């Protein structure tokens, strides 16, 4: 089978993890990397044996041999970088958060459709085998009607004002960095748009949200209770409660290797699947499946859902004293 040829846009932490995990996908080949500097592109290229190392994102986007580009820059650049690649007719896998706001997400989707290229948000959780099992349990009605989702995605780190996750100029803060996992989880379980959205956020010394919480209300009063933080550690579990039982995903639910099914009055059932590497390649399997079938978006991570998740996150932070530099959206 002909290999699918990847280009990597930027050379930071997750770009390194991604390339290392691609070794678990036999029909993937990394043939190019683009960085803001030649030195960084060359260092990355030498480390992973990548033949084409470019000193600009434009040069990477215009490499005629590249099939699909992985965008791994800070959130504020996702829209701009994805659009650059899609206009060069490249398929794109773009890191989470998909964009800074719903306005940018809409533009990205329009550009994907105009150029007839594949686009997917790299929200990894839903591509893990454990999640496929969990969604089957829900779909088969084993816990009855889902009434409540709970998810925590909180961590405590020591950050400087310059670090990406705390830097407002780069789209820092707990909602876009970690809250996205909880919001994305709820969106995946309910497969619908919340009808009411609340959002609490604490804005710290660096002007970004250090922690927050949201309650989402869905049809028939079903709820999601979500927390996210960069300066508070919690147990990062997720629960799906239904009328006939519940499903538990233990810490770290966003990168799941096990889940348990608890049907009222029955013995619980465990499902376990060890994770290879960092687990970033499960989403790549989905990208390859879609590209080989000629799909322009993934049924597992549809573009409308990425847009709805951004709309939900816009609503969560709407009452906070926080706006990102490009909140007015891109041209
Ligand atoms: N899926 C996951 O599990 C996961 C985990 C962590 C992060 N992420 C996401 O991946 C993205 C990148 O996160 P990261 O932790 O890898 O960030 P990082 O280590 O700071 O790397 C970001 C890279 O973006 C490029 N860049 C372009 N303009 C920049 C600017 N003005 N300032 C800083 N860097 C700039 C740089 O590469 P060059 O110098 O080569 O151009 C830099 O190395 C974020 O959106 C984050 O949410 C996802």
XYZ file of C-alpha atoms and ligand atoms in Angstrom:
379
model
C 0.000 0.000 0.000
C 1.285 3.492 -0.889
C 2.383 5.339 2.241
C 0.652 8.540 3.336
C 3.277 11.297 3.500
C 3.161 13.648 6.474
C 4.545 17.123 6.971
C 4.981 18.509 10.492
C 4.308 22.206 11.021
C 6.431 23.423 14.003
C 8.906 21.634 16.226
C 7.677 21.960 19.848
C 6.730 19.389 22.492
C 3.710 17.765 20.936
C 5.264 17.742 17.442
C 8.053 15.554 18.890
C 5.595 13.190 20.612
C 3.494 12.977 17.452
C 6.398 11.978 15.207
C 7.537 9.370 17.751
C 4.020 7.867 17.840
C 3.763 7.752 14.039
C 6.103 4.750 14.116
C 3.068 2.731 15.257
C 1.371 3.443 11.907
C 3.150 1.383 9.220
C 1.642 3.243 6.262
C 2.697 6.686 7.566
C 5.898 8.394 6.518
C 7.151 11.801 7.718
C 8.824 13.432 4.749
C 8.943 17.124 5.741
C 9.060 19.552 8.642
C 8.581 23.329 8.658
C 9.760 25.650 11.393
C 10.201 29.379 11.876
C 13.968 28.794 11.801
C 16.194 26.593 9.640
C 18.169 25.508 12.708
C 15.125 24.162 14.487
C 13.836 22.441 11.322
C 17.249 20.811 10.746
C 17.594 19.662 14.381
C 14.108 18.124 14.288
C 14.766 16.608 10.855
C 18.042 15.008 11.930
C 16.467 13.597 15.077
C 13.724 11.793 13.142
C 15.444 11.260 9.810
C 13.129 13.625 7.913
C 14.483 14.470 4.435
C 12.919 17.909 3.781
C 13.529 20.574 6.437
C 12.093 24.024 5.715
C 12.676 27.370 7.385
C 9.087 28.517 6.926
C 5.585 27.114 7.231
C 4.866 28.372 3.675
C 7.652 26.226 2.212
C 6.266 23.161 4.003
C 2.732 23.890 2.771
C 4.047 24.112 -0.801
C 6.022 20.849 -0.784
C 4.271 18.942 -3.598
C 5.109 15.536 -2.100
C 3.314 16.117 1.209
C -0.214 14.627 1.528
C -1.218 15.803 4.998
C 0.118 18.356 7.483
C -0.011 18.188 11.276
C -0.397 21.655 12.850
C 1.275 21.795 16.285
C 1.633 25.518 16.980
C 0.019 27.421 19.909
C -3.775 27.851 19.643
C -3.694 31.419 18.295
C -1.965 30.234 15.120
C -4.114 27.179 14.360
C -6.512 28.983 12.022
C -3.820 30.890 10.134
C -1.540 27.837 9.773
C -4.358 25.456 8.780
C -5.664 27.901 6.181
C -2.177 28.306 4.701
C -1.920 24.535 4.237
C -5.466 24.003 2.993
C -5.058 26.747 0.371
C -2.007 24.766 -0.811
C -4.422 21.795 -1.169
C -3.044 19.853 1.760
C -5.106 17.739 4.129
C -4.777 19.018 7.706
C -4.821 17.530 11.193
C -4.938 20.548 13.528
C -4.143 20.389 17.240
C -6.710 21.238 19.884
C -8.114 23.702 20.710
C -9.221 23.820 17.058
C -9.036 27.622 17.111
C -9.331 30.569 19.485
C -13.056 31.039 18.951
C -16.006 29.927 16.841
C -15.440 32.697 14.284
C -12.038 31.278 13.397
C -13.404 27.723 13.351
C -16.106 28.759 10.852
C -13.491 30.289 8.549
C -11.326 27.159 8.724
C -14.278 24.961 7.788
C -15.211 27.252 4.890
C -11.654 27.109 3.538
C -11.610 23.290 3.843
C -14.868 23.056 1.886
C -13.866 25.623 -0.758
C -10.582 23.800 -1.381
C -12.128 20.318 -1.036
C -9.468 19.168 1.412
C -9.679 17.030 4.541
C -9.608 18.822 7.914
C -9.829 17.330 11.408
C -9.248 18.602 14.949
C -6.670 16.564 16.879
C -8.892 15.917 19.896
C -7.295 12.597 20.700
C -9.591 11.063 23.337
C -12.340 9.792 21.033
C -9.962 7.742 18.892
C -8.769 5.423 21.679
C -10.095 1.819 21.565
C -11.450 2.233 25.122
C -13.681 5.076 23.965
C -15.025 3.021 21.073
C -16.117 0.439 23.687
C -17.600 3.106 25.985
C -19.624 4.608 23.142
C -20.914 1.139 22.205
C -22.076 0.609 25.832
C -23.918 3.934 25.706
C -25.401 3.337 22.237
C -26.558 -0.163 23.223
C -28.490 1.393 26.115
C -26.638 -0.611 28.797
C -26.782 2.293 31.282
C -30.215 3.481 30.113
C -30.770 7.139 29.309
C -27.708 9.292 29.981
C -28.576 11.957 32.577
C -25.216 13.249 33.828
C -21.624 13.476 32.623
C -18.837 14.498 35.000
C -15.288 15.161 33.840
C -12.249 16.801 35.434
C -9.201 17.829 33.468
C -7.022 19.667 35.932
C -3.278 19.833 36.539
C -0.966 21.877 38.723
C 2.116 23.300 37.046
C 4.623 26.039 37.753
C 4.529 28.412 34.811
C 6.246 31.643 33.828
C 4.213 34.370 32.095
C 6.006 33.413 28.850
C 5.042 29.747 28.908
C 2.536 28.887 26.204
C -0.170 27.667 28.551
C -0.204 30.904 30.604
C 0.451 33.399 27.813
C -2.699 35.202 26.662
C -0.970 36.281 23.433
C -0.627 32.577 22.549
C -4.170 31.642 23.624
C -3.089 30.351 27.039
C -5.368 29.399 29.921
C -7.052 26.341 31.370
C -10.209 26.351 29.230
C -8.564 26.112 25.807
C -5.667 23.969 27.013
C -7.418 21.414 29.258
C -11.118 22.327 29.488
C -11.421 21.359 25.829
C -10.992 17.684 26.840
C -13.938 17.862 29.255
C -16.137 19.868 26.857
C -15.187 17.536 23.993
C -15.990 14.477 26.129
C -19.461 15.740 26.968
C -20.091 16.700 23.340
C -19.064 13.198 22.255
C -21.329 11.432 24.771
C -24.448 13.549 24.183
C -23.956 14.203 20.428
C -25.986 17.366 20.758
C -25.566 21.078 21.400
C -26.150 22.169 25.000
C -29.234 24.381 25.440
C -27.814 26.209 28.487
C -24.166 26.931 29.274
C -22.670 28.367 32.459
C -19.036 29.240 33.034
C -16.944 30.175 36.056
C -13.327 31.183 35.608
C -10.585 32.544 37.838
C -8.265 34.920 35.993
C -4.802 34.828 37.580
C -1.849 37.246 37.701
C -0.865 36.533 34.101
C -4.311 37.492 32.773
C -5.297 33.944 31.802
C -7.856 31.600 33.352
C -6.083 29.423 35.907
C -9.136 27.377 36.689
C -12.767 27.147 35.776
C -15.929 25.098 35.743
C -18.971 24.758 33.582
C -22.367 23.156 33.814
C -23.987 22.341 30.489
C -27.657 21.489 30.191
C -28.930 19.325 27.342
C -32.386 18.224 26.147
C -34.653 16.849 28.821
C -32.468 18.390 31.563
C -29.487 16.053 31.128
C -26.345 17.688 32.528
C -22.576 17.850 32.242
C -20.462 19.099 35.163
C -16.970 19.931 33.987
C -13.838 21.323 35.667
C -10.480 22.419 34.286
C -7.374 23.956 35.846
C -3.689 24.682 35.393
C -2.860 25.423 39.035
C -5.024 22.844 40.832
C -4.508 19.108 40.679
C -7.564 16.841 40.747
C -8.237 13.195 40.031
C -8.907 13.367 36.313
C -11.717 10.876 36.024
C -14.862 10.971 33.917
C -18.238 9.402 34.642
C -21.301 8.848 32.482
C -24.389 8.277 34.639
C -27.555 6.816 33.173
C -30.937 5.689 34.477
C -29.742 2.043 34.688
C -26.092 2.389 35.744
C -22.878 4.236 35.019
C -19.544 4.098 33.203
C -16.294 5.170 34.832
C -13.126 6.245 33.051
C -10.324 6.449 35.611
C -7.549 9.066 35.692
C -6.467 10.089 33.000
C -9.794 9.877 31.208
C -8.593 12.001 28.275
C -5.925 9.398 27.426
C -7.872 6.299 28.432
C -6.509 2.785 28.861
C -9.483 1.383 30.775
C -13.139 1.876 31.575
C -15.680 0.038 33.691
C -19.368 -0.573 33.149
C -21.637 -0.674 36.218
C -25.166 -1.830 35.444
C -27.497 -1.531 38.432
C -27.721 -4.854 40.298
C -24.988 -6.572 38.240
C -21.259 -7.195 38.649
C -19.158 -4.507 37.007
C -17.343 -5.197 33.733
C -13.817 -3.881 33.056
C -12.438 -3.093 29.624
C -8.698 -2.498 29.361
C -6.454 -1.696 26.401
C -2.829 -0.664 27.073
C -1.755 2.469 25.222
C 1.096 2.343 22.729
C 3.479 5.293 23.153
C 1.608 8.491 24.001
C -1.451 7.344 22.077
C -1.254 10.119 19.489
C -1.361 7.614 16.621
C -4.961 6.452 17.178
C -6.176 9.707 15.594
C -3.730 9.141 12.710
C -5.428 5.811 11.960
C -8.662 7.758 11.588
C -7.018 10.366 9.313
C -5.623 7.590 7.104
C -8.962 5.775 7.004
C -10.691 8.986 5.861
C -8.021 9.910 3.315
C -8.045 6.441 1.778
C -11.861 6.554 1.508
C -11.757 10.062 0.018
C -13.663 11.574 2.963
C -13.191 15.304 3.567
C -14.018 15.030 7.266
C -14.078 12.384 9.941
C -17.433 10.948 11.062
C -15.790 10.464 14.492
C -14.719 14.112 14.765
C -17.003 16.060 12.414
C -16.222 19.683 11.599
C -19.661 20.847 12.777
C -18.839 19.358 16.170
C -15.467 21.135 16.356
C -17.376 24.348 15.611
C -20.000 23.595 18.276
C -17.278 22.868 20.834
C -15.715 26.281 20.079
C -19.172 27.910 20.403
C -19.617 26.216 23.769
C -16.198 27.402 24.951
C -16.939 30.951 23.719
C -20.124 30.844 25.824
C -18.309 29.424 28.873
C -15.858 32.362 28.899
C -18.378 35.018 27.783
C -18.790 36.449 31.286
C -15.070 36.402 32.113
C -12.819 39.429 31.873
C -10.730 37.753 29.182
C -10.313 38.087 25.467
C -7.604 36.761 23.184
C -5.614 39.049 20.875
C -7.310 37.687 17.738
C -10.771 37.329 19.243
C -12.030 39.647 16.535
C -11.274 36.714 14.187
C -9.090 36.415 11.113
C -9.457 37.821 7.599
N -3.055 16.410 21.752
C -2.340 16.536 22.853
O -2.228 15.602 23.652
C -1.614 17.807 23.091
C -0.687 17.873 24.103
C 0.027 19.040 24.252
C -0.246 20.110 23.426
N -1.193 20.038 22.462
C -1.506 21.197 21.604
O -0.438 21.376 20.678
C -0.179 22.764 20.474
C 1.279 23.033 20.751
O 1.583 22.702 22.089
P 3.097 22.414 22.567
O 2.999 22.093 23.992
O 3.765 21.469 21.661
O 3.715 23.877 22.385
P 5.263 24.286 22.274
O 6.132 23.232 22.836
O 5.354 25.662 22.809
O 5.524 24.313 20.697
C 4.831 25.165 19.845
C 5.637 25.365 18.578
O 4.908 26.281 17.767
C 5.806 27.078 17.003
N 5.478 28.512 17.176
C 5.058 29.335 16.182
N 4.870 30.585 16.627
C 5.184 30.562 17.932
C 5.223 31.571 18.941
N 4.916 32.870 18.684
N 5.597 31.218 20.169
C 5.893 29.931 20.457
N 5.905 28.943 19.531
C 5.554 29.250 18.282
C 7.216 26.759 17.485
O 7.813 25.891 16.526
P 8.902 26.426 15.472
O 9.843 27.287 16.251
O 9.501 25.196 14.949
O 8.181 27.217 14.422
C 6.997 25.998 18.785
O 8.001 25.054 19.022
C -1.166 23.506 21.386
O -2.261 23.941 20.639
C -1.609 22.470 22.392
O -2.927 22.636 22.857
C -1.852 18.910 22.289
